[in-house]
C-alpha atoms as a PDB file:
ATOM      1  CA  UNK A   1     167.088 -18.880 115.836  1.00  0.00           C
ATOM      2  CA  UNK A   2     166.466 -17.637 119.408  1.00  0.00           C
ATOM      3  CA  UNK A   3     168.110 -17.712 122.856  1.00  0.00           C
ATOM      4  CA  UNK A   4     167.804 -20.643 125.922  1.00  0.00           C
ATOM      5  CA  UNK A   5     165.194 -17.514 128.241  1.00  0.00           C
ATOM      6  CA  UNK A   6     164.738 -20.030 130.980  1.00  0.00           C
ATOM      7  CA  UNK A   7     168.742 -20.243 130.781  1.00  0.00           C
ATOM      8  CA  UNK A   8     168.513 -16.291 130.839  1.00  0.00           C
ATOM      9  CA  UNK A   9     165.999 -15.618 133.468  1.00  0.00           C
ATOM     10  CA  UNK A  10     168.358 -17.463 136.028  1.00  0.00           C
ATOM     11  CA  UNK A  11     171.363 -15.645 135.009  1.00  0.00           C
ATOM     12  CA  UNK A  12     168.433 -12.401 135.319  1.00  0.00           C
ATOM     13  CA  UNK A  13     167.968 -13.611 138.885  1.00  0.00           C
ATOM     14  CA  UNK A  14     171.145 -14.302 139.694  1.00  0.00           C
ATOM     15  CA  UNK A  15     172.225 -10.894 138.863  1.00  0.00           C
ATOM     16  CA  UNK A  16     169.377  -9.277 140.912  1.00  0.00           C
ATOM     17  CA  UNK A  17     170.584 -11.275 143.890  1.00  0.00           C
ATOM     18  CA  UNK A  18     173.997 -10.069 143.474  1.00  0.00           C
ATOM     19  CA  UNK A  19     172.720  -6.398 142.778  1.00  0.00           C
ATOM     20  CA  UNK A  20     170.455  -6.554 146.082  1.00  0.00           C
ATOM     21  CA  UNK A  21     173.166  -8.164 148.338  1.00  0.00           C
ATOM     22  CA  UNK A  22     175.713  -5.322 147.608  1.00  0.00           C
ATOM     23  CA  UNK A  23     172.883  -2.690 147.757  1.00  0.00           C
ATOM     24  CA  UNK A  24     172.000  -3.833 151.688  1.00  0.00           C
ATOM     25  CA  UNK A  25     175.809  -4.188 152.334  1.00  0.00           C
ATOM     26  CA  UNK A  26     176.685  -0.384 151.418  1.00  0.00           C
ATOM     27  CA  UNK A  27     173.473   0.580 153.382  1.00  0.00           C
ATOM     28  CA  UNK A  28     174.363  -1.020 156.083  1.00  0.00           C
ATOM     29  CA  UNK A  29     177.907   0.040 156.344  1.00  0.00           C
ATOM     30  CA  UNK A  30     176.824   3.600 155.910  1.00  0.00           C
ATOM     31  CA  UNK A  31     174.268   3.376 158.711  1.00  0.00           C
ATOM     32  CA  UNK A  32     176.977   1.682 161.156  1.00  0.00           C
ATOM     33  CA  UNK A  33     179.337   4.503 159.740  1.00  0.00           C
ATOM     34  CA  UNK A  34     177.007   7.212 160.621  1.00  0.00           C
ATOM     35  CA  UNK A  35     176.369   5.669 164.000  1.00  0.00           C
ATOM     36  CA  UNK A  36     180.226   5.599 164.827  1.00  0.00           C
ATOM     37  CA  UNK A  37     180.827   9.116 163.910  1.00  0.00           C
ATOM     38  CA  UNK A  38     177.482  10.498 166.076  1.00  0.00           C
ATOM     39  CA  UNK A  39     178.596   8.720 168.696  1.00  0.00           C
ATOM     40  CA  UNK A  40     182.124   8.630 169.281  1.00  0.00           C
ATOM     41  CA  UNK A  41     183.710  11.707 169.010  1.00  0.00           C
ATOM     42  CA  UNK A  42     187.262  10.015 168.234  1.00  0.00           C
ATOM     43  CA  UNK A  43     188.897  11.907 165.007  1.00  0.00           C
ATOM     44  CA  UNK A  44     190.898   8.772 164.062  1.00  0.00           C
ATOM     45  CA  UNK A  45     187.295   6.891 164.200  1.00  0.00           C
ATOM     46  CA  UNK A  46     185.316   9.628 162.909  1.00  0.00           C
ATOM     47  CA  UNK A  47     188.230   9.759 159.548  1.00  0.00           C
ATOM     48  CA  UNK A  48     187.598   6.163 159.087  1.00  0.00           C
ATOM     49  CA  UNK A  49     183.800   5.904 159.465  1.00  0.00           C
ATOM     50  CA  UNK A  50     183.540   8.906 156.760  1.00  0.00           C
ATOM     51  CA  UNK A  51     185.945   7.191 154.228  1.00  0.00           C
ATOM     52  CA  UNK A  52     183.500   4.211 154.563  1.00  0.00           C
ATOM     53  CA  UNK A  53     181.032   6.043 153.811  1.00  0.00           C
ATOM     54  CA  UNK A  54     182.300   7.223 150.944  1.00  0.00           C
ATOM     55  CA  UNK A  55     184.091   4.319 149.519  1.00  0.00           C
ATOM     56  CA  UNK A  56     180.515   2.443 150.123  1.00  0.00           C
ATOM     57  CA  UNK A  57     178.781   4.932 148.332  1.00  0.00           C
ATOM     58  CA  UNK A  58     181.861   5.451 144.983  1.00  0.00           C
ATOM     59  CA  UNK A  59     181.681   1.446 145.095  1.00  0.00           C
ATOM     60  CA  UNK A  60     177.234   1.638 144.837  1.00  0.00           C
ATOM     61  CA  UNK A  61     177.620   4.029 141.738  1.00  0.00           C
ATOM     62  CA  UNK A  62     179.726   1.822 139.753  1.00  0.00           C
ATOM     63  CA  UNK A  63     177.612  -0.912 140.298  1.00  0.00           C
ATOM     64  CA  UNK A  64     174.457   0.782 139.704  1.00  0.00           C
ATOM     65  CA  UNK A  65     176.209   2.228 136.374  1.00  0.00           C
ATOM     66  CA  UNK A  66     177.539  -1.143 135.303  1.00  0.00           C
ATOM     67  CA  UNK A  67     174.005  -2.925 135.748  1.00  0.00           C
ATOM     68  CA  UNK A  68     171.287  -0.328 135.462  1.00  0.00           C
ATOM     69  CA  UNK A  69     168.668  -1.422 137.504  1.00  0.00           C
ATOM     70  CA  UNK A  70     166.085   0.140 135.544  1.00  0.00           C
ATOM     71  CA  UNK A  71     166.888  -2.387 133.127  1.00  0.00           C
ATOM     72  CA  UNK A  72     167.489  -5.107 135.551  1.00  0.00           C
ATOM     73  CA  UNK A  73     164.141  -4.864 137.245  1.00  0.00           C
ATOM     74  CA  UNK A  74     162.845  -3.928 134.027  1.00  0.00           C
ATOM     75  CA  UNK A  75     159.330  -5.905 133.048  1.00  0.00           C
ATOM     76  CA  UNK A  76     158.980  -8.053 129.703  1.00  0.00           C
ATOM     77  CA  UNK A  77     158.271  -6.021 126.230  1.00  0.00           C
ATOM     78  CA  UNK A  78     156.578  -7.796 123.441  1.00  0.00           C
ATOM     79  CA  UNK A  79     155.331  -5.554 120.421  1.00  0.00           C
ATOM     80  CA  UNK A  80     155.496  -4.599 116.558  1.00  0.00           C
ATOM     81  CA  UNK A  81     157.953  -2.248 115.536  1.00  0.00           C
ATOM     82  CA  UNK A  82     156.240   0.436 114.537  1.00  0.00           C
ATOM     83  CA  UNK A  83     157.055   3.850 112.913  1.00  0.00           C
ATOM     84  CA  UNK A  84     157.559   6.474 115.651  1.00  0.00           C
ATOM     85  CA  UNK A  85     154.816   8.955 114.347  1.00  0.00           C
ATOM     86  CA  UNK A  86     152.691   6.045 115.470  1.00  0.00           C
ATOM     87  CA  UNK A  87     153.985   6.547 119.129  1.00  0.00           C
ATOM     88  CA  UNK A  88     153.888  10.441 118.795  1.00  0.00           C
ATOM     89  CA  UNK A  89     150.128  10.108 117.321  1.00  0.00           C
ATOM     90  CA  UNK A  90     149.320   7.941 120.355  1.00  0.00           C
ATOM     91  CA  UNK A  91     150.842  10.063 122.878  1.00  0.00           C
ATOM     92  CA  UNK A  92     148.593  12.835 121.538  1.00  0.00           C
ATOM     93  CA  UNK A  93     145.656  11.391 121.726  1.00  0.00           C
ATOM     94  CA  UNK A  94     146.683  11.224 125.829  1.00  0.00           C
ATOM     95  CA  UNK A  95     148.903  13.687 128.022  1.00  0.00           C
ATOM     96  CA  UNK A  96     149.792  15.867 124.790  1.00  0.00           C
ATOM     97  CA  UNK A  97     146.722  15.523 123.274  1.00  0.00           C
ATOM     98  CA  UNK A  98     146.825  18.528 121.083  1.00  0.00           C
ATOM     99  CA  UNK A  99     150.565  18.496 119.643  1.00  0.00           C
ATOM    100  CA  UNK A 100     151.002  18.910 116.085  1.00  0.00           C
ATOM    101  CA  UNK A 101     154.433  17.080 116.345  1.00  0.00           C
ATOM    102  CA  UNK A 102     153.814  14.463 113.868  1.00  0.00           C
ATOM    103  CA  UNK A 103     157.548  13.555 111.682  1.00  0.00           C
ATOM    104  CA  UNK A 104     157.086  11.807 108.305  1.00  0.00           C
ATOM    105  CA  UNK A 105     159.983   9.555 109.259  1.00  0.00           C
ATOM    106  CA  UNK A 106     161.304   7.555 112.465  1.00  0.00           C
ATOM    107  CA  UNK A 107     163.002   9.827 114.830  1.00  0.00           C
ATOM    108  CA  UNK A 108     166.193   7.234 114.918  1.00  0.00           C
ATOM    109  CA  UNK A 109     169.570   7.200 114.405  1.00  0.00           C
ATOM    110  CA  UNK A 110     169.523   6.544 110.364  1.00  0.00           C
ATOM    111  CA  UNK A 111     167.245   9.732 109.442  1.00  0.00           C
ATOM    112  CA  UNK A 112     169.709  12.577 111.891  1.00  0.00           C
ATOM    113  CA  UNK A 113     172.359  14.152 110.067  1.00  0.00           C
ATOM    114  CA  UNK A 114     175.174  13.965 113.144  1.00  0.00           C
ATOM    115  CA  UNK A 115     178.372  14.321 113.761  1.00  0.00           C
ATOM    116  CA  UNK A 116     178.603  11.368 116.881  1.00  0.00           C
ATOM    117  CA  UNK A 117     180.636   8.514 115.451  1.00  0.00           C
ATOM    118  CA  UNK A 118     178.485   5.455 115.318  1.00  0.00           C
ATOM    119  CA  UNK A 119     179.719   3.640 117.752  1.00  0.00           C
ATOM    120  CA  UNK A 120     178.510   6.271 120.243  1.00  0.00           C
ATOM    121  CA  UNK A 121     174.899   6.407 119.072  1.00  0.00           C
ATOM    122  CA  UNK A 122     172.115   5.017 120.468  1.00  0.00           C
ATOM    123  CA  UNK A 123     168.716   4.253 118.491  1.00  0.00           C
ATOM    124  CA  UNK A 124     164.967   3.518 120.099  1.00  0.00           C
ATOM    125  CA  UNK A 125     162.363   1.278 118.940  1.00  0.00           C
ATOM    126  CA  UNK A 126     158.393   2.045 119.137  1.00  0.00           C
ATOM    127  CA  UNK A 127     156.427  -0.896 119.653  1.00  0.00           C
ATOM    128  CA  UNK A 128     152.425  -1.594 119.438  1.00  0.00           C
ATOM    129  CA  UNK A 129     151.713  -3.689 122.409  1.00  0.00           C
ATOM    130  CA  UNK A 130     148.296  -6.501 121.985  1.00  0.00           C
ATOM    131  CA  UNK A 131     146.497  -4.009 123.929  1.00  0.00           C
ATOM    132  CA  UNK A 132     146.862  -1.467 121.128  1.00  0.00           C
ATOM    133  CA  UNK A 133     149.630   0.955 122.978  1.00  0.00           C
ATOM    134  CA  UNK A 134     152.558   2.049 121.785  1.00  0.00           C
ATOM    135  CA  UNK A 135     155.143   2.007 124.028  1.00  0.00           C
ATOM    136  CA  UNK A 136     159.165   2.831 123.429  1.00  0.00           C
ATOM    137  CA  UNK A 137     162.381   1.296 124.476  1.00  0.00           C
ATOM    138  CA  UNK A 138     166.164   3.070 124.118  1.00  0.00           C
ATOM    139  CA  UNK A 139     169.746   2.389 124.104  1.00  0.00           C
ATOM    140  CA  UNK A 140     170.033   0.320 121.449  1.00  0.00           C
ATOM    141  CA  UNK A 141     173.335   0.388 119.280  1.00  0.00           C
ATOM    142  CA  UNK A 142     173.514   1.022 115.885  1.00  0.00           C
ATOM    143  CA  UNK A 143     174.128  -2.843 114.765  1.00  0.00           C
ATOM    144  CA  UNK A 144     170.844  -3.951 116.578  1.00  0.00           C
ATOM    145  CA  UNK A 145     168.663  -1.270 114.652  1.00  0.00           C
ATOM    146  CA  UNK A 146     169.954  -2.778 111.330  1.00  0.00           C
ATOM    147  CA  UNK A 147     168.508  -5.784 111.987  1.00  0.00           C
ATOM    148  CA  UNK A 148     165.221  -4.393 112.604  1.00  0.00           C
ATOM    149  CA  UNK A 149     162.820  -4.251 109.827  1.00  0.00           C
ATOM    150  CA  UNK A 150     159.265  -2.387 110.308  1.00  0.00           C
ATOM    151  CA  UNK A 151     156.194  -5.017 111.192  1.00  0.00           C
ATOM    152  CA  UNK A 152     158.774  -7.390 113.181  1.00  0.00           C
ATOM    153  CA  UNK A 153     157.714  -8.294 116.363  1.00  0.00           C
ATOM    154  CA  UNK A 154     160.212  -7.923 118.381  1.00  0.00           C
ATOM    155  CA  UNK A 155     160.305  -9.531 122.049  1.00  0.00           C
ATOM    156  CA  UNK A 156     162.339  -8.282 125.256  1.00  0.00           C
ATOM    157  CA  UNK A 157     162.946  -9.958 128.155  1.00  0.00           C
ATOM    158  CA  UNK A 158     162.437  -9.456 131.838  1.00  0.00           C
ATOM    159  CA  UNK A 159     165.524  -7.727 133.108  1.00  0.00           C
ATOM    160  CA  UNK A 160     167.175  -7.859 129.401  1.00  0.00           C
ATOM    161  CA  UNK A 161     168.386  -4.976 127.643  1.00  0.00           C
ATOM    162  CA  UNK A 162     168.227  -5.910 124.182  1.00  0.00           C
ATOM    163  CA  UNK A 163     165.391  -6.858 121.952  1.00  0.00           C
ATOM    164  CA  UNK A 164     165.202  -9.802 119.292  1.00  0.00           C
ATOM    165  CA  UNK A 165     163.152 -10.605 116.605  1.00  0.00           C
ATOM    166  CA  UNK A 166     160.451 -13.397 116.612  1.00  0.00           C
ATOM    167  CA  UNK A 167     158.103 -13.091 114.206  1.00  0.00           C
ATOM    168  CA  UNK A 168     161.105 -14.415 111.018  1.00  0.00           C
ATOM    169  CA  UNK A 169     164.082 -15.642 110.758  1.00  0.00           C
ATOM    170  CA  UNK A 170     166.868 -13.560 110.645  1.00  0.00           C
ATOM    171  CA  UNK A 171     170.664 -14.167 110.188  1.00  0.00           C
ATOM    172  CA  UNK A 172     171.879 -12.556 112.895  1.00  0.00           C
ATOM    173  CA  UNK A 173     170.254 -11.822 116.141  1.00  0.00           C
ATOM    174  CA  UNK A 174     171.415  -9.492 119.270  1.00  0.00           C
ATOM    175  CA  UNK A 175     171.568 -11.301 122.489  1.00  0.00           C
ATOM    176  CA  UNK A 176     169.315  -9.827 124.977  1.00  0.00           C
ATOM    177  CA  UNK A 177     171.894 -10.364 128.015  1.00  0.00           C
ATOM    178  CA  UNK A 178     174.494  -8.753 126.640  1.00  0.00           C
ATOM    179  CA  UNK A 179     174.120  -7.256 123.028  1.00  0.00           C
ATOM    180  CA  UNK A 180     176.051  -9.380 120.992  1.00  0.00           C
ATOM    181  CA  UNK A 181     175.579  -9.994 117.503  1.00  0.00           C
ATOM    182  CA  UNK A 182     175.103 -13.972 116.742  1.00  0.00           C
ATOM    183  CA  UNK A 183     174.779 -15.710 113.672  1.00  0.00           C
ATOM    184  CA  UNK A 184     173.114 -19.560 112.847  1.00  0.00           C
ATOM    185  CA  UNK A 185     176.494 -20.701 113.343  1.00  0.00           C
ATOM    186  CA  UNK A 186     176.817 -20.067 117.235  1.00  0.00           C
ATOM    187  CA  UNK A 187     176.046 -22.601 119.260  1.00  0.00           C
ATOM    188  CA  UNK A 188     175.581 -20.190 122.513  1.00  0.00           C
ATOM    189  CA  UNK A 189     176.380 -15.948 122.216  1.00  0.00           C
ATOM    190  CA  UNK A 190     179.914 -15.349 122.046  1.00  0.00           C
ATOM    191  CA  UNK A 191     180.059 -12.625 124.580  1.00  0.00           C
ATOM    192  CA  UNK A 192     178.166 -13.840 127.385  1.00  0.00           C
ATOM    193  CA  UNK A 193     178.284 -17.780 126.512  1.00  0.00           C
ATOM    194  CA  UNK A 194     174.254 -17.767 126.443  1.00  0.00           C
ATOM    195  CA  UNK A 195     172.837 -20.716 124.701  1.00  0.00           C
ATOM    196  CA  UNK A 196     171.139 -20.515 121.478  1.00  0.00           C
ATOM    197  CA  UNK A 197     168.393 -23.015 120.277  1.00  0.00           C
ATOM    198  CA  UNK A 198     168.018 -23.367 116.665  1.00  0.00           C
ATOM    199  CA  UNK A 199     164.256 -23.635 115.976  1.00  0.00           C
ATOM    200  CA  UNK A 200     161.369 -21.224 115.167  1.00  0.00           C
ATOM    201  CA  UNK A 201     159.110 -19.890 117.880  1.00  0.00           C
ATOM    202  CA  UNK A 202     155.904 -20.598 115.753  1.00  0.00           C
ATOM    203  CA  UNK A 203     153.859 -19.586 119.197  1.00  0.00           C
ATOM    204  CA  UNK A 204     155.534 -16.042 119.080  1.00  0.00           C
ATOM    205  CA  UNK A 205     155.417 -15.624 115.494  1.00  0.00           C
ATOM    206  CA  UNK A 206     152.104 -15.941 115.285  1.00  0.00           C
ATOM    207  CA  UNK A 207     151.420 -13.361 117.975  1.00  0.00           C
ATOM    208  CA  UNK A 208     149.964 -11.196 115.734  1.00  0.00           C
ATOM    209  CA  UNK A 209     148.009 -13.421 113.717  1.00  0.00           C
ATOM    210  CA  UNK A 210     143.691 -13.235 114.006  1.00  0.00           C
ATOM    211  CA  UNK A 211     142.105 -15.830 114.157  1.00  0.00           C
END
């Protein structure tokens, strides 16, 4: 059970488009903006170039909030889940080479005694890249970390948020568009309508495998 990716990538692209388009708008009506209040010394056209301005710029922060573009222009992540003292022994060996921070257990959500209700937590996943690094990737919820299991190889797409699992088959898996939690029943996701196809990935599942 996976997801349609080419189907994804062009929703991906289409959403960079969008995200671009409004990004060059808002610069360019701050940059006119700027240029009618330097040089017309008009109040009424000076009040109304500086709302603009900051309308343009309120609108650009809920857009870049609602669609994080360090997720949007993220790259593709492809690993096995690994134990975090794996990342933190790794790390050592580099720019903290030295640190005796080394935790028996992962560093997530399930092994913190807090107070945050669930809902509001967010959990991170270590991977082991081919080339041998480890390399980490947060704000996943609570339900995607359940599905999870150490030694899955788990597969994130370019400009996707969310991770799924490729190297079994699982009964649920998240949706990397948009996080929701589908079973072999769905047909496509049921929050963002993505397609599903209904077949193993024996190329990705054997990622892992020496030959």
């Amino acid at each position: 059970m996976t997801y349609d990716f080419e189907m994804l990538a062009l929703r991906i692209q289409k959403k960079k488009k969008a995200f671009m388009t409004r990004l060059y708008t808002v610069l360019a009506l701050v940059v006119l903006s700027l240029c009618v209040m330097v040089y017309n010394f008009d109040k009424t056209a000076t009040f109304i170039a500086g709302a603009v301005i900051f309308t343009s710029l309120l609108y650009m922060c809920f857009s870049w909030l609602k669609q994080n573009p360090a997720v949007l222009f993220s790259k593709e992540i492809e690993g096995e889940n690994v134990r975090e003292h794996e990342y933190i022994e790794r790390v050592s060996q580099g720019l903290l080479k030295g640190t005796s921070r080394r935790p028996l257990l992962p560093h997530t959500y399930a092994n913190r005694k807090s107070g945050v209700p669930r809902h509001l937590i967010r959990g991170t996943v270590y991977l082991r890249l081919r080339n041998g690094d480890v390399t980490s990737w947060s704000g996943l919820f609570p339900k995607h970390m359940d599905i999870y299991e150490e030694g899955d190889t788990l597969y994130k797409p370019a400009g996707a948020r969310f991770m799924v699992v490729t190297s079994r088959e699982v009964k649920e898996q998240p949706c990397p568009l948009c996080g929701a939690i589908n079973t072999k029943e769905n047909k496509e996701c049921h929050g963002c309508g993505l397609l599903m196809i209904h077949k193993k990935l024996e190329k990705r599942a054997n990622l892992w495998d020496v030959a």
